[in-house]
PDB file of C-alpha atoms in Angstrom:
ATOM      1  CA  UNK L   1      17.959 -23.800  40.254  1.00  0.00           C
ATOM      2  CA  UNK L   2      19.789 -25.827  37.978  1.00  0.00           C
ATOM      3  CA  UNK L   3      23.693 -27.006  38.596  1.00  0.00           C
ATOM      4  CA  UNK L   4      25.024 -26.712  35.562  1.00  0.00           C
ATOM      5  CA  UNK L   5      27.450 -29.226  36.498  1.00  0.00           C
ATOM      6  CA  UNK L   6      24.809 -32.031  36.664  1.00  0.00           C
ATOM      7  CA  UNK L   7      23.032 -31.376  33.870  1.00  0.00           C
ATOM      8  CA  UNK L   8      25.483 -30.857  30.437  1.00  0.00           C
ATOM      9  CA  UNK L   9      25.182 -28.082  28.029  1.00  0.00           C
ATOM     10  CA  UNK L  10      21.322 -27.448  27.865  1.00  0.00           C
ATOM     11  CA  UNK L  11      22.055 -24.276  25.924  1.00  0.00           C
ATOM     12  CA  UNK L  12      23.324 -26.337  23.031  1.00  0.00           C
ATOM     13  CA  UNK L  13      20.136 -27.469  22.265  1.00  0.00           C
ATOM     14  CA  UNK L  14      19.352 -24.196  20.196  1.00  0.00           C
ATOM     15  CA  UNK L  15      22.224 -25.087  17.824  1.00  0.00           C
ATOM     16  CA  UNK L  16      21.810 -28.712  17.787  1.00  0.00           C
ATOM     17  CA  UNK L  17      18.766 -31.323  17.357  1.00  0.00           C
ATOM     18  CA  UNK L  18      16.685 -31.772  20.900  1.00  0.00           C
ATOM     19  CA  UNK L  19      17.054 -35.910  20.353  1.00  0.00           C
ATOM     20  CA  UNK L  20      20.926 -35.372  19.080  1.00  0.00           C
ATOM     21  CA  UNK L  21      21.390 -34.036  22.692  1.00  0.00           C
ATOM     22  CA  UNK L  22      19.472 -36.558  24.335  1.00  0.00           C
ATOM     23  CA  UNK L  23      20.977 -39.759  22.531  1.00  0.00           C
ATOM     24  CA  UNK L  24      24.486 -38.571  23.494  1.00  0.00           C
ATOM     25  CA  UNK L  25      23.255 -38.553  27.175  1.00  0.00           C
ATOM     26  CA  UNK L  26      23.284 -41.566  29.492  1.00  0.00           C
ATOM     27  CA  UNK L  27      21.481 -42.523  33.118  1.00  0.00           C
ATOM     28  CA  UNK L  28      22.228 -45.159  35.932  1.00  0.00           C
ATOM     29  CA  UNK L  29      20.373 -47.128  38.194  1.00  0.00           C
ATOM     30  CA  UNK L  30      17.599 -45.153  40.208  1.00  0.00           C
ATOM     31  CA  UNK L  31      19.168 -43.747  43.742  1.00  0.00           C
ATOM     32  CA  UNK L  32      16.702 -43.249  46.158  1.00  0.00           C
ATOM     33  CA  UNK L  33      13.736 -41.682  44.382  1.00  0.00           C
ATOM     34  CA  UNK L  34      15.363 -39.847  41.170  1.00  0.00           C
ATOM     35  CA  UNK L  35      17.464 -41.079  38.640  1.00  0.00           C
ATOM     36  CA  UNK L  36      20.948 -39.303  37.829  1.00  0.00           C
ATOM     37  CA  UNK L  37      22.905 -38.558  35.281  1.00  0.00           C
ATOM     38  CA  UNK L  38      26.137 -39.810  34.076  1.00  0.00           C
ATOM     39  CA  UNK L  39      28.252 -40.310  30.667  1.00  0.00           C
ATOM     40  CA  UNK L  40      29.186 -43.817  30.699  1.00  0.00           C
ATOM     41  CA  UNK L  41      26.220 -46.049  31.709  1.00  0.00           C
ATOM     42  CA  UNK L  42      22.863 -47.682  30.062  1.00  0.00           C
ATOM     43  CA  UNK L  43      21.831 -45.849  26.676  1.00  0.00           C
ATOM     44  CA  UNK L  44      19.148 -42.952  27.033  1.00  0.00           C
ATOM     45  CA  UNK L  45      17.298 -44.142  24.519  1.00  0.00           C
ATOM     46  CA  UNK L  46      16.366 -47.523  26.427  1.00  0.00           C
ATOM     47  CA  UNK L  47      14.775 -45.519  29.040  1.00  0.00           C
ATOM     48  CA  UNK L  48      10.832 -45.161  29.238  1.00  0.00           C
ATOM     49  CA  UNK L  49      10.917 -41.758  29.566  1.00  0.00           C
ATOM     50  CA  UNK L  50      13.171 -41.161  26.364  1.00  0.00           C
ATOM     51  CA  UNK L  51      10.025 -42.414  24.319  1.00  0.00           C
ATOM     52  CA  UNK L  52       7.832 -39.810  26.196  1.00  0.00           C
ATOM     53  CA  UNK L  53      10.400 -36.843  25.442  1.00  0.00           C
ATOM     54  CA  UNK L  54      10.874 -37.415  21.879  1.00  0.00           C
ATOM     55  CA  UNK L  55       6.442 -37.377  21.234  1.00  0.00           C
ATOM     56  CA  UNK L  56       6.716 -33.605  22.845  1.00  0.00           C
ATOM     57  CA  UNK L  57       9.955 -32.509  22.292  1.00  0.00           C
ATOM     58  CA  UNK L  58       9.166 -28.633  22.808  1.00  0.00           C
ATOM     59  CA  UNK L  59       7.468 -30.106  25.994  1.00  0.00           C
ATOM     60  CA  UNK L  60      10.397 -31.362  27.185  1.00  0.00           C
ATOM     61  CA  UNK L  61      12.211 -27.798  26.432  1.00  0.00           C
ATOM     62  CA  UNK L  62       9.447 -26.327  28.157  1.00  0.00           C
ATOM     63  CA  UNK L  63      10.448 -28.489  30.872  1.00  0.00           C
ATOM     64  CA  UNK L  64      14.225 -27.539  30.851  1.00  0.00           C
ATOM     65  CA  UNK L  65      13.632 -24.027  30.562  1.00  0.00           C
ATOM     66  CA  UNK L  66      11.357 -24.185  34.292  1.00  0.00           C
ATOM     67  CA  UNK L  67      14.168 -26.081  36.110  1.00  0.00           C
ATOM     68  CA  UNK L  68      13.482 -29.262  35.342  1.00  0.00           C
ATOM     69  CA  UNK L  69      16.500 -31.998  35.454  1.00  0.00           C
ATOM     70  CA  UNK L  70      15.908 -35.146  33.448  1.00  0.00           C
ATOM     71  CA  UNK L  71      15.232 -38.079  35.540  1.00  0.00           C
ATOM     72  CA  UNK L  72      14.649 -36.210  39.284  1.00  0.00           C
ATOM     73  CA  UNK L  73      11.339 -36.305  40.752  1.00  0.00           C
ATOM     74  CA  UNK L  74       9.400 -33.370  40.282  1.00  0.00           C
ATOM     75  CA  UNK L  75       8.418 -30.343  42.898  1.00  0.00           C
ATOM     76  CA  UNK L  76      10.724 -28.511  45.055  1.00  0.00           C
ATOM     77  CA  UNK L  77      12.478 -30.963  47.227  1.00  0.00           C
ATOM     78  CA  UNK L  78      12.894 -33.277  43.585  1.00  0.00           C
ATOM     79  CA  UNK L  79      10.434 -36.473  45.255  1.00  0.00           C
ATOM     80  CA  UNK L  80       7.507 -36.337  43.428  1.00  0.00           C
ATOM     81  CA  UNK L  81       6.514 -38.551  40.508  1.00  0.00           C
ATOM     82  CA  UNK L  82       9.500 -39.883  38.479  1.00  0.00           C
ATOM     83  CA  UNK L  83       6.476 -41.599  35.454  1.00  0.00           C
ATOM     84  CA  UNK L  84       4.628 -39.497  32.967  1.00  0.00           C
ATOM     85  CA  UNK L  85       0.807 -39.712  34.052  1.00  0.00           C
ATOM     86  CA  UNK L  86      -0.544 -42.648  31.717  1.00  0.00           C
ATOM     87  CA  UNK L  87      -4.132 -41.510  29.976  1.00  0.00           C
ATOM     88  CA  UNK L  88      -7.099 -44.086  30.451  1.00  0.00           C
ATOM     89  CA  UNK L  89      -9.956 -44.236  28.353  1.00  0.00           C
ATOM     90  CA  UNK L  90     -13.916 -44.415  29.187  1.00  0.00           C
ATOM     91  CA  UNK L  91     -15.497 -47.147  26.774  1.00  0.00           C
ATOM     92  CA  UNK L  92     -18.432 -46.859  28.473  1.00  0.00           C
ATOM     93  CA  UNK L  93     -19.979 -43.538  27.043  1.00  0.00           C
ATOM     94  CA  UNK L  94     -22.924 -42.871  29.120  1.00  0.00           C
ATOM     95  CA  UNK L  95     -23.402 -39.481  30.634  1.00  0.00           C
ATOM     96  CA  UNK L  96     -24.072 -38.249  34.545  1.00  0.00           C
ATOM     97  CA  UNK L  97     -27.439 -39.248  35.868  1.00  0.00           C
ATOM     98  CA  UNK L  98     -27.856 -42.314  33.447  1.00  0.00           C
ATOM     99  CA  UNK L  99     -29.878 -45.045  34.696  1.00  0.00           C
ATOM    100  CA  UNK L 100     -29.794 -48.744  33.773  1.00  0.00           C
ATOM    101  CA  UNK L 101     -33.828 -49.040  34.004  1.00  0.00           C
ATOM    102  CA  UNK L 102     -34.934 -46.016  32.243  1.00  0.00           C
TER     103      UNK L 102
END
């Protein structure tokens, strides 16, 4: 469950911008595996992730509204990845089975 002490006024996002709320929030330094949340550090918007968030933005609501809290690890017990999972591409177009010789 979410504390609602940790993570400020997610209901507000229904009456204001999704990226207003975000640029007015602020992380520190990673502790242990997650990163936490505070009002008076580094800018949001210089973090990796904020980049991420603002290409889906109902994604990231999506996220909120299952439990999630920006910048802990995900699962259960918060220690899973911290990264979105990066895409790589196949330039080499050749299907199962394909032989060099045939």
């Amino acid at each position: 469950p979410i504390d609602p002490v940790d993570v400020p006024s997610i209901r507000t996002t229904k009456d204001r911008p999704l990226e207003e709320w975000m640029q007015n929030m602020e992380i520190e330094e990673p502790s242990g595996n997650a990163y936490t949340i505070s009002s008076n550090r580094e800018s949001y918007q210089e973090h990796l992730l904020y980049v991420h968030f603002m290409k889906n933005p109902k994604g990231f609501q999506l996220l909120l509204k299952g439990g999630y809290r920006p910048f802990t690890g995900l699962g259960k017990n918060e220690v899973g990845i911290l990264q979105p999972i990066s895409i790589s591409f196949q330039m080499n177009m050749r299907g199962l089975g394909y032989h060099e010789g045939i």
